[in-house]
Tab-separated table of C-alpha atoms and ligand atoms in Angstrom:
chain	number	residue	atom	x	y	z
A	1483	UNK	CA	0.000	0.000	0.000
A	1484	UNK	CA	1.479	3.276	-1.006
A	1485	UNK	CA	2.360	5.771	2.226
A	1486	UNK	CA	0.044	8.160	0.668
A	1487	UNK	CA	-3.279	6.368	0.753
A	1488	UNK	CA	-2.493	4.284	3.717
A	1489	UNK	CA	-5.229	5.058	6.017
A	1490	UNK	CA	-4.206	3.110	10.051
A	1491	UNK	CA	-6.582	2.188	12.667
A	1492	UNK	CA	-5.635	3.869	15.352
A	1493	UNK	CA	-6.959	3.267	18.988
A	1494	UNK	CA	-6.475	6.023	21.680
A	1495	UNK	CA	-7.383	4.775	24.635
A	1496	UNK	CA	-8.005	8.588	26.632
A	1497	UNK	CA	-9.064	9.330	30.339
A	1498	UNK	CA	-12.226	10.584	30.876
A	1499	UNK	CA	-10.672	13.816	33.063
A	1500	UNK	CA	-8.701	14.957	30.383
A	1501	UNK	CA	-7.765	13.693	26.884
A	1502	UNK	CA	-11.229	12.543	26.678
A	1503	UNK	CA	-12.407	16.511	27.186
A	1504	UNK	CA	-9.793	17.757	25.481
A	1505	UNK	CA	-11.422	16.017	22.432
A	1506	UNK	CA	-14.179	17.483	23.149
A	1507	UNK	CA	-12.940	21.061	23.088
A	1508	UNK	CA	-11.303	20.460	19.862
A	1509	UNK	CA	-14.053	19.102	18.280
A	1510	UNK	CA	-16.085	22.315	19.787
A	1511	UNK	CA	-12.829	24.447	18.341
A	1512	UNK	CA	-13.948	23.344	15.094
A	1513	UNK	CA	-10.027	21.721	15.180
A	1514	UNK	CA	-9.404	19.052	12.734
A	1515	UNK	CA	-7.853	15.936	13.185
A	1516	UNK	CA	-7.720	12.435	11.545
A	1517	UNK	CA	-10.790	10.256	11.562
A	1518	UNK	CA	-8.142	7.436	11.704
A	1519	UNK	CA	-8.199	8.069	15.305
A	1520	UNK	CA	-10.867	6.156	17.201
A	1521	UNK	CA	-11.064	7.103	21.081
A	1522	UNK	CA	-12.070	4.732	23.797
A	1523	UNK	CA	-12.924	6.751	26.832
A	1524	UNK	CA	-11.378	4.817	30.156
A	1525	UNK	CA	-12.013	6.532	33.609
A	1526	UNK	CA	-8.125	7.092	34.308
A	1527	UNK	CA	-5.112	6.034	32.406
A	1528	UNK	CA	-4.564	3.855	35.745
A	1529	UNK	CA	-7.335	1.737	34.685
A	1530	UNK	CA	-5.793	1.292	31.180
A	1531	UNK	CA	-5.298	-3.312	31.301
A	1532	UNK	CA	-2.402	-4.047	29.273
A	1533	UNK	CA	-4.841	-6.373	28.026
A	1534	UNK	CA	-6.781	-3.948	26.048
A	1535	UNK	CA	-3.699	-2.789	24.322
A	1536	UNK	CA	-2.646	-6.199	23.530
A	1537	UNK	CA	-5.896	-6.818	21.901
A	1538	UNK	CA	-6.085	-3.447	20.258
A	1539	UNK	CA	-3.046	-4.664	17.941
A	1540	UNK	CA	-4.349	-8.554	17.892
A	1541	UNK	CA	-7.648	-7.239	16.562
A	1542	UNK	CA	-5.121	-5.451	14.132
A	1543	UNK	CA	-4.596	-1.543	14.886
A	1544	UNK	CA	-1.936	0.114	13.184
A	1545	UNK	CA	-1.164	1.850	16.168
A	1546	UNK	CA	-2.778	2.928	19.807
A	1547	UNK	CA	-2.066	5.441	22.262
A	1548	UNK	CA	-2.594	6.238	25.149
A	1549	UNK	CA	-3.712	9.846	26.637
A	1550	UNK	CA	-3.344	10.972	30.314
A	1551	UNK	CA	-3.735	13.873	32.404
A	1552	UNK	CA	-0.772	15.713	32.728
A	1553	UNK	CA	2.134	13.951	35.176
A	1554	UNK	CA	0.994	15.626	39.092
A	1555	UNK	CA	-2.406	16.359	37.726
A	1556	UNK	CA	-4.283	12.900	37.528
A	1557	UNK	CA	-7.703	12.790	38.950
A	1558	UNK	CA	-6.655	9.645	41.465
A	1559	UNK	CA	-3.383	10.947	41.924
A	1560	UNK	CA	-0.884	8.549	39.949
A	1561	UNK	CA	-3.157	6.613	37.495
A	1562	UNK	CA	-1.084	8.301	34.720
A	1563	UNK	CA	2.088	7.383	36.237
A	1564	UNK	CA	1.346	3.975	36.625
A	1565	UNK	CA	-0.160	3.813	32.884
A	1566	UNK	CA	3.028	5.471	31.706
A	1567	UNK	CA	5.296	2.065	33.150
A	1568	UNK	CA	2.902	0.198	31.925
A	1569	UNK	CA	3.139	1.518	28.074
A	1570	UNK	CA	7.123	1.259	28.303
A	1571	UNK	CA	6.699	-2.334	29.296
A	1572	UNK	CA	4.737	-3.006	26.945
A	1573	UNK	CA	6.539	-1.158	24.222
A	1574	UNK	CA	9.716	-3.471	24.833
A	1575	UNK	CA	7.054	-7.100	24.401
A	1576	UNK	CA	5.654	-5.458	21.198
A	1577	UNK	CA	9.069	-4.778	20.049
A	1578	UNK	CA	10.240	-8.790	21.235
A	1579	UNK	CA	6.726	-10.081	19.308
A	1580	UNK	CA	7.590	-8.112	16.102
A	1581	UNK	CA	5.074	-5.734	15.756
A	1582	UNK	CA	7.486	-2.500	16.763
A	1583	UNK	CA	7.599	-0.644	19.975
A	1584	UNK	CA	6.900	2.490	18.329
A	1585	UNK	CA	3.542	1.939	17.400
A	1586	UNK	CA	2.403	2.614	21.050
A	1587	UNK	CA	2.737	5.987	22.939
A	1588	UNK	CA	1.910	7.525	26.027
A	1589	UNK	CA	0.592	11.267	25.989
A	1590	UNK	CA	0.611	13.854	28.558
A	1591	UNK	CA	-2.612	16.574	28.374
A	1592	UNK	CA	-4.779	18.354	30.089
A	1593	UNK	CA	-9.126	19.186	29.631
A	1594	UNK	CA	-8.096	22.724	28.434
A	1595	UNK	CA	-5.609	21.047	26.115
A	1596	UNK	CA	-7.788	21.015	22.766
A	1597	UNK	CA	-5.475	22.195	20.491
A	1598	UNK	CA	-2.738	20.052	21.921
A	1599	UNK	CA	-5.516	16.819	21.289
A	1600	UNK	CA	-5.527	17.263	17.303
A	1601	UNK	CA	-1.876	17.835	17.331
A	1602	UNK	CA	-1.114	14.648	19.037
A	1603	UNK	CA	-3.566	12.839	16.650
A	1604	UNK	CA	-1.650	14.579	13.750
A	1605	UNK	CA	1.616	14.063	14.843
A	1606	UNK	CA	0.898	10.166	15.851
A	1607	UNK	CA	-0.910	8.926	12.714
A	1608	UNK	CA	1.877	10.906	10.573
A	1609	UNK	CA	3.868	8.829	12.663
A	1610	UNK	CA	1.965	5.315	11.805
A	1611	UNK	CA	1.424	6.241	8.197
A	1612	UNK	CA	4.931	6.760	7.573
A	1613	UNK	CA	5.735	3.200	9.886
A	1614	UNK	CA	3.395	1.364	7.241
A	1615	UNK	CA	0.484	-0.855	8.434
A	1616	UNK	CA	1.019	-3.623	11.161
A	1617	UNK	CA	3.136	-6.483	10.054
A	1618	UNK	CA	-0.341	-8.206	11.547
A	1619	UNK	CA	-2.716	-6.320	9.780
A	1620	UNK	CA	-2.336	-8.592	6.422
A	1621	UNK	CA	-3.231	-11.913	8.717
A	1622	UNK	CA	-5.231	-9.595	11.089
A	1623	UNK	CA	-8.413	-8.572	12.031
A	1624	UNK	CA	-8.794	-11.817	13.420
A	1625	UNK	CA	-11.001	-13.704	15.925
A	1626	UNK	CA	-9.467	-12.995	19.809
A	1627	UNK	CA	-11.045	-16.487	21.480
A	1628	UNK	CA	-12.650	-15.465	24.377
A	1629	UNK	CA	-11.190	-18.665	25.995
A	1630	UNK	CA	-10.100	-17.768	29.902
A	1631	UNK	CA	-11.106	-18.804	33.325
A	1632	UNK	CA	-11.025	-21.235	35.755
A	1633	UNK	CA	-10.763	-24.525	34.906
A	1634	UNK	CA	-12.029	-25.667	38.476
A	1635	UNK	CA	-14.619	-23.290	37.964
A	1636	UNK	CA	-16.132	-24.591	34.573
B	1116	UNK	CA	4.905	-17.848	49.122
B	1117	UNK	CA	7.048	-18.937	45.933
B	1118	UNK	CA	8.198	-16.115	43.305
B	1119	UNK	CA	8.818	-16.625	39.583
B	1120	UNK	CA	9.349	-14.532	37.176
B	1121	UNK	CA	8.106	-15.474	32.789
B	1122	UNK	CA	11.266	-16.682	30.623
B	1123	UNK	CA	12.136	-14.442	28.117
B	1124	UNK	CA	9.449	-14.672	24.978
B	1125	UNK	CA	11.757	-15.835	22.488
B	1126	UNK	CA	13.433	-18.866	24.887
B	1127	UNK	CA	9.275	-19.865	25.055
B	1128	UNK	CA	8.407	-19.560	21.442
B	1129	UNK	CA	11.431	-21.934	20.933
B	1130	UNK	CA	9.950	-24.693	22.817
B	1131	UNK	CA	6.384	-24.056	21.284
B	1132	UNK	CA	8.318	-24.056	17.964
B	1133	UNK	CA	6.339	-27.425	16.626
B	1134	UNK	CA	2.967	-26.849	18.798
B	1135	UNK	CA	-0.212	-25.646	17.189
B	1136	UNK	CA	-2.677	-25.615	19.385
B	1137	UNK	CA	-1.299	-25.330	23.293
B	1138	UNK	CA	-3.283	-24.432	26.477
B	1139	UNK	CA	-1.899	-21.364	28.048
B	1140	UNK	CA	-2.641	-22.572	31.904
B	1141	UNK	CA	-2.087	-20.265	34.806
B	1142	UNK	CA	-2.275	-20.728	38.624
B	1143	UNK	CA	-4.197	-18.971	40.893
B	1144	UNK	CA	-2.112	-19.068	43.840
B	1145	UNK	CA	1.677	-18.248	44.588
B	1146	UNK	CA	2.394	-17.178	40.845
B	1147	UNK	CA	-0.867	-14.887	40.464
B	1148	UNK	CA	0.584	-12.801	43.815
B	1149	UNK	CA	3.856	-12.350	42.055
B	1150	UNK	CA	2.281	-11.565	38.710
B	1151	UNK	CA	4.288	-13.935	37.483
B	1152	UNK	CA	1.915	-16.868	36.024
B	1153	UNK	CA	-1.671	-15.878	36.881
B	1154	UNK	CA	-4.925	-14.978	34.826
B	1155	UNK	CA	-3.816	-11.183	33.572
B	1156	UNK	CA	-0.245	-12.709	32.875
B	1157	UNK	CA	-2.163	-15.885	31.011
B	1158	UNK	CA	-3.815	-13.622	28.988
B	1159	UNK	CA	-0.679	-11.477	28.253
B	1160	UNK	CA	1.352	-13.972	27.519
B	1161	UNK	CA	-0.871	-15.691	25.221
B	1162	UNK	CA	-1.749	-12.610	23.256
B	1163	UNK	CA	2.310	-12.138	22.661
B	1164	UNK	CA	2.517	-15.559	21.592
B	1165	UNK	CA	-0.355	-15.600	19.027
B	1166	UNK	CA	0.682	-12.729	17.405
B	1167	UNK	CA	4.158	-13.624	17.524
B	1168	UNK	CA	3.423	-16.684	16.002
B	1169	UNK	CA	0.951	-15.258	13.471
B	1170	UNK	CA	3.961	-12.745	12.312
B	1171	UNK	CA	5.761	-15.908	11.316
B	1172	UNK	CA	3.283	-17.541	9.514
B	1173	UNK	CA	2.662	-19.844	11.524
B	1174	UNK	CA	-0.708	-19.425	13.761
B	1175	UNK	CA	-0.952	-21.029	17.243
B	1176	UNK	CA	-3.919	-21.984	18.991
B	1177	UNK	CA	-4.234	-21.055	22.904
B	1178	UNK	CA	-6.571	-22.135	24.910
B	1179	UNK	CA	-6.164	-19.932	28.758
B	1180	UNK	CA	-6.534	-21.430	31.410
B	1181	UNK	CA	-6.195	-20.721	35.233
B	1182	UNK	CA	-6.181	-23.263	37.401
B	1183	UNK	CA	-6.676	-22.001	41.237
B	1184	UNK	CA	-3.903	-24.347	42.199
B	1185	UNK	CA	-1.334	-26.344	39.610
B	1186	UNK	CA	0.099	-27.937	42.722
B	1187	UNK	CA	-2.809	-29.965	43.510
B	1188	UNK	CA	-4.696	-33.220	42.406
B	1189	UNK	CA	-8.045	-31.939	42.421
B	1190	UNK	CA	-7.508	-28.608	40.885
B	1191	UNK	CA	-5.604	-30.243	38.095
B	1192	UNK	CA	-7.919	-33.326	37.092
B	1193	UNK	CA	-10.863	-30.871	35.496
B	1194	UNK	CA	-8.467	-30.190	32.687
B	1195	UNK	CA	-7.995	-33.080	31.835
B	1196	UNK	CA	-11.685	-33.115	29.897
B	1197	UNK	CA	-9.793	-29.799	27.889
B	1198	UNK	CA	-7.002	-31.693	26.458
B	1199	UNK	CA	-8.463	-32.818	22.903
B	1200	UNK	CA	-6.105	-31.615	20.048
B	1201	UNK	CA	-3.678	-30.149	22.470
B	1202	UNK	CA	-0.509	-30.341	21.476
B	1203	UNK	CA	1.258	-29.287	24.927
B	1204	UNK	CA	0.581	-27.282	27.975
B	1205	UNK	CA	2.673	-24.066	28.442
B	1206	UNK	CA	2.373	-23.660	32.497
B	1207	UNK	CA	3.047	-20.546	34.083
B	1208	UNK	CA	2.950	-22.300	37.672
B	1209	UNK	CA	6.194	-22.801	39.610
B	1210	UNK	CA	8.318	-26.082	39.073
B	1211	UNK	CA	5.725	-27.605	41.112
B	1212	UNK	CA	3.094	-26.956	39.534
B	1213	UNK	CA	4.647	-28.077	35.891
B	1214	UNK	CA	5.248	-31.443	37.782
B	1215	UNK	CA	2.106	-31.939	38.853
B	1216	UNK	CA	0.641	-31.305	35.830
B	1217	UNK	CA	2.955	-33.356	34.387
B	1218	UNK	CA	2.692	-36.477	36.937
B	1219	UNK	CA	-1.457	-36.037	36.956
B	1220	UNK	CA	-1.769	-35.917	32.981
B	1221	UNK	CA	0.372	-38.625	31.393
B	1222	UNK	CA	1.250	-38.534	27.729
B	1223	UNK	CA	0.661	-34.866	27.913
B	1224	UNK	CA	3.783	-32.498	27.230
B	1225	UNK	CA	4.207	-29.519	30.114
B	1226	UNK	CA	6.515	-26.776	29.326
B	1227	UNK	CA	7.502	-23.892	31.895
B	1228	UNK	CA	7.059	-20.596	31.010
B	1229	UNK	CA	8.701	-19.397	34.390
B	1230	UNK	CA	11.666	-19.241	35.966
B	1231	UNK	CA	10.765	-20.792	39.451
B	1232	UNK	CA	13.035	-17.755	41.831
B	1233	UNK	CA	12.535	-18.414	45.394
B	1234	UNK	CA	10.865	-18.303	47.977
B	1235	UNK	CA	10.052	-15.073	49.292
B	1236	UNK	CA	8.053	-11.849	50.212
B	1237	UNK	CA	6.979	-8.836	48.556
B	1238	UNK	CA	8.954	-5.587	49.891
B	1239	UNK	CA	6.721	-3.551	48.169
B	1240	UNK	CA	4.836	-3.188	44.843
B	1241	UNK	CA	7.096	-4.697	42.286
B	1242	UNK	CA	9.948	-6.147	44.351
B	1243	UNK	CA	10.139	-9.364	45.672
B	1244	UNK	CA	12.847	-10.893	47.713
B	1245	UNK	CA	14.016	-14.352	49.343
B	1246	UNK	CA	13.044	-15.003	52.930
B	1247	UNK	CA	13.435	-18.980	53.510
B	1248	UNK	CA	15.789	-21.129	51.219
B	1249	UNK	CA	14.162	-24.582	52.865
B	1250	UNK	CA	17.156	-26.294	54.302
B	1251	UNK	CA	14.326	-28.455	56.324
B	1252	UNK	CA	16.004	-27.670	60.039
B	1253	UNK	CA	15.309	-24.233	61.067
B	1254	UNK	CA	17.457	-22.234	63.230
B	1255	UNK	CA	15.690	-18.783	63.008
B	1256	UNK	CA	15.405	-18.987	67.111
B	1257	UNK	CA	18.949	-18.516	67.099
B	1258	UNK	CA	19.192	-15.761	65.333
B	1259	UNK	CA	16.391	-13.359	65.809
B	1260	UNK	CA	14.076	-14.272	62.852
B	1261	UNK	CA	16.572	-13.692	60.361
B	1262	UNK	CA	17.532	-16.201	58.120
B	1263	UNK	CA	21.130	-17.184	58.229
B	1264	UNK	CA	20.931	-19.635	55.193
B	1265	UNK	CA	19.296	-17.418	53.001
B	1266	UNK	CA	20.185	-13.556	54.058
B	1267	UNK	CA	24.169	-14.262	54.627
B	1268	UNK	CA	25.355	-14.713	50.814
B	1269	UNK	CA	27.883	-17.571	52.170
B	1270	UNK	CA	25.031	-19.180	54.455
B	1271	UNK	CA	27.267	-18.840	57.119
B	1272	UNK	CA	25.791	-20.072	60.585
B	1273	UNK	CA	28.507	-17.747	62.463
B	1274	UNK	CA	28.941	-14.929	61.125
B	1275	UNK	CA	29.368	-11.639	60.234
B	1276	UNK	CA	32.557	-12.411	57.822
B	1277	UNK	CA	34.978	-10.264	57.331
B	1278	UNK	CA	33.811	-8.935	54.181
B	1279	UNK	CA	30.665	-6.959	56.087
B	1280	UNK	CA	31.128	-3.663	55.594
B	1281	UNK	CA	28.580	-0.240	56.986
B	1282	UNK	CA	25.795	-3.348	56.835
B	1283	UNK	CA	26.533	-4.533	53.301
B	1284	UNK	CA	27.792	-7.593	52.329
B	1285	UNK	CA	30.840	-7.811	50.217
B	1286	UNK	CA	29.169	-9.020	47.659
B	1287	UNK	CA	27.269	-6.397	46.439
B	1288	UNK	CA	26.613	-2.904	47.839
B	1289	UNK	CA	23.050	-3.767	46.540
B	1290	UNK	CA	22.858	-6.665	49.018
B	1291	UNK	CA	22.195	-5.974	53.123
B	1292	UNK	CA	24.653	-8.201	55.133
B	1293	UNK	CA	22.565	-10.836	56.729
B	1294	UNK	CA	24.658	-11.268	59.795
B	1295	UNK	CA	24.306	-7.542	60.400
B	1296	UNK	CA	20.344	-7.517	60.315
B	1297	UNK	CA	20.580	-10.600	62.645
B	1298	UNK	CA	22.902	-8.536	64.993
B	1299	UNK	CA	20.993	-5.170	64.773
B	1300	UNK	CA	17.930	-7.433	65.672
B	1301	UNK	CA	19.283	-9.357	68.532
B	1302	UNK	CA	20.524	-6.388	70.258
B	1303	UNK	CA	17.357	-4.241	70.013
B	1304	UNK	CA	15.565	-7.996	71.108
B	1305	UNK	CA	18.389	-7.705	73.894
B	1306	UNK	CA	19.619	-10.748	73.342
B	1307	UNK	CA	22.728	-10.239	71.979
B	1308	UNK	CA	24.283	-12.815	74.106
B	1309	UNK	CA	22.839	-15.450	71.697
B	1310	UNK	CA	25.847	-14.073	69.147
B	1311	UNK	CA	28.446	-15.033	71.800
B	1312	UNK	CA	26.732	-18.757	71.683
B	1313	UNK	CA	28.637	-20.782	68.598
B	1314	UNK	CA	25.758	-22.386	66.726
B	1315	UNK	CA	27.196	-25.869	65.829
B	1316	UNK	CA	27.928	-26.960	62.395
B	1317	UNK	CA	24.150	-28.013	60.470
B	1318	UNK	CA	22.968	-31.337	59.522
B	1319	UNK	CA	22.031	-30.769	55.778
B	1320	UNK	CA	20.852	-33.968	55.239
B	1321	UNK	CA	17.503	-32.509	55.953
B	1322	UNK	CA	18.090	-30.255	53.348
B	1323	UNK	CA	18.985	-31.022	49.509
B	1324	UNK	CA	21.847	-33.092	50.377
B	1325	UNK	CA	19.700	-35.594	51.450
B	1326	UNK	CA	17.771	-35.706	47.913
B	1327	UNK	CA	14.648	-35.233	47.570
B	1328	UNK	CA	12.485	-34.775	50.836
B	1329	UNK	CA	9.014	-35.905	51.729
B	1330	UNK	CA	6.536	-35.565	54.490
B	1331	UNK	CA	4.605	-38.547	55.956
B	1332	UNK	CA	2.164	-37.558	58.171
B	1333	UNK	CA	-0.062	-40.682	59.891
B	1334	UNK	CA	-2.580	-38.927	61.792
B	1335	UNK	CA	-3.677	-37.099	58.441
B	1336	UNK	CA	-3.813	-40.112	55.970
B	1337	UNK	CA	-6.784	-41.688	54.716
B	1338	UNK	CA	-8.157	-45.290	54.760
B	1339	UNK	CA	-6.782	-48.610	55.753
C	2543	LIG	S1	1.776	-24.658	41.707
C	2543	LIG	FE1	3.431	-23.443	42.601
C	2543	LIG	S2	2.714	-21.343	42.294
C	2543	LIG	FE2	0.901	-22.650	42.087
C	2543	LIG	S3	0.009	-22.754	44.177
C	2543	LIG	FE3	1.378	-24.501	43.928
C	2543	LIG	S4	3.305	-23.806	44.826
C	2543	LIG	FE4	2.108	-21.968	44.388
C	2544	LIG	S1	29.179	-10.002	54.362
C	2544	LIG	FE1	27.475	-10.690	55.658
C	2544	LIG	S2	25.971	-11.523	54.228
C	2544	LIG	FE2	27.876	-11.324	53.103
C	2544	LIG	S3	28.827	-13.322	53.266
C	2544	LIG	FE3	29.681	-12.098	54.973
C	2544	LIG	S4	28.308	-12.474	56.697
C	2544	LIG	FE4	27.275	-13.246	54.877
């Protein structure tokens, strides 16, 4: 697929306190950013599962981030720091699978921070369009089984 | 409790290497308190894997499950329904949990996908270290509830040696000197007279050396 026309899925998982109303704002701005983006409104960064983000790029995203309150401002205190170790972590097992470490980011921003929003969107799908879809997009898109529990429960 | 920590990915993908279809099977106990080998780290792990696998062509099948305890007869026998068209079990239990899965499922491959560490205690979020290193003949009466055999680096039963330095141990600036804690303890236990008291050489035939240990217990077993 040509750079140009490469449109990525892109997953930004955003708290509810800030990134989430920062949106918001820069939709009420009249601000534009890419449509790539799709937002999934958590109640703090803190809550963020590694999980999700593991199944974001299984379910084949080109890309996800994730958007915080600014470091010393979060709503429960350290929900973005804690989100913040979790996304390096998890950068290093993306890199180890294959997929690239540097289609996951952590973002810093606060309810006022509209403008700040689009750019981040701008910046971060210039960032996956020029990194080229997920080596798992061509096989992906595929079924997650929903196969967990326990087995002395069943 | 016992702490593990996961085996690097790519060391695990090797032994998968000819598996298509494997249960992913956690354990709800020891491992799951260590985030080492429960439910969240089933589910992590398993994810990595599949797409891993996926990348190379090569799709594997998981199947998660977490068992509340690998180490057990009874927790282990309900998988045994599960295990159509598995081709192994990748078990993030401790070493005894891999056994027992092994020893209560014949003909069924069980590979560890931890590192079995020690046994130990959480300090805090995120750090774990070793308390008790099992040597089957406890002496922590002598020495203030501080473990000789596992805090001292040279298991020493009299010590400090002379490589304890401003209560580190030569080894390691890193690494508190176990004979200090047990001093600093006895004396604010005042009993530092149990120091001057040589503690005589140990009998470690109740440990390792006297391969592999077991426990019969009479008044607890069942039937004739
Ligand atoms: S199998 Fe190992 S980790 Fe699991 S409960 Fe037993 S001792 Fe603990
Ligand atoms: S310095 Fe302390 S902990 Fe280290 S070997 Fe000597 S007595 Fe043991």
């Amino acid at each position: 697929m040509a750079a140009e026309t490469f449109e990525p899925e892109i997953v930004a998982f955003c708290c509810t306190y800030c990134a989430y109303a920062a949106a918001d704002l820069a939709g009420s701005m009249r601000l534009r950013y890419p449509t790539n983006v799709k937002i999934v409104k958590i109640p703090c960064t803190g809550k963020l599962d590694s999980l999700y983000i593991m199944r974001a790029f299984e379910k084949g995203a080109d890309g996800v981030y994730v958007a915080g309150c600014l470091e010393g401002q979060c709503h429960f205190l350290e929900g973005n720091i804690n989100a913040k170790r979790r996304v390096k972590y998890l950068k290093k097992v993306l890199e180890e699978i294959g997929i690239g470490g540097e289609r996951l980011e952590m973002y810093n921003m606060s309810a006022a921070m509209g403008p700040r929003f689009a750019e981040v969107a701008n910046e971060f799908t210039a960032r996956i369009r020029e990194l080229g879809p997920s080596p798992l997009s061509a096989t992906a898109k595929h079924k997650v089984p929903a196969s967990s529990g326990t087995a002395a429960e069943q | 409790m016992i702490i593990a920590e996961q085996k690097p990915l790519s060391e695990i993908e090797e032994m998968l290497a000819d598996c298509h279809k494997v249960m992913v099977a956690g354990c709800g106990t020891c491992v799951t308190v260590c985030f080492a080998g429960g439910e969240k780290e089933v589910g992590l792990l398993a994810s990595a894997l599949r797409m891993a696998r996926e990348l190379k062509g090569q799709p594997l099948e998981t199947l998660e499950r977490t068992l509340h305890r690998q180490c057990e007869w009874e927790f282990v026998d309900p998988v045994k329904a599960e295990l159509e068209g598995i081709d192994a079990i990748l078990s993030l239990g401790c070493g005894v949990g891999v056994q027992a899965l092994s020893e209560r499922l014949p003909g069924v491959r069980v590979l560890p996908a931890l590192n079995t560490k020690f046994m130990g205690l959480p300090l805090e979020q995120g750090v774990w270290s070793e308390r008790c290193a099992g040597c089957g003949d406890c002496v922590l009466d002598l020495t203030g509830g501080i473990c000789p055999i596992a805090r001292c680096s040279k298991s020493l039963l009299n010590g400090p040696c002379g490589g304890s330095a401003s209560g580190k141990c030569e080894i390691s600036p890193d690494v508190d000197c176990g004979w200090q804690l047990i001093y600093d303890r006895l004396e604010s236990l005042g009993r530092l007279d149990l120091m001057e008291e040589p503690i005589p050489p140990k009998d470690w035939s109740y440990a390792r050396d006297g391969g592999p240990r077991r426990i019969v217990r009479e008044d607890l077993r069942l039937g004739q």
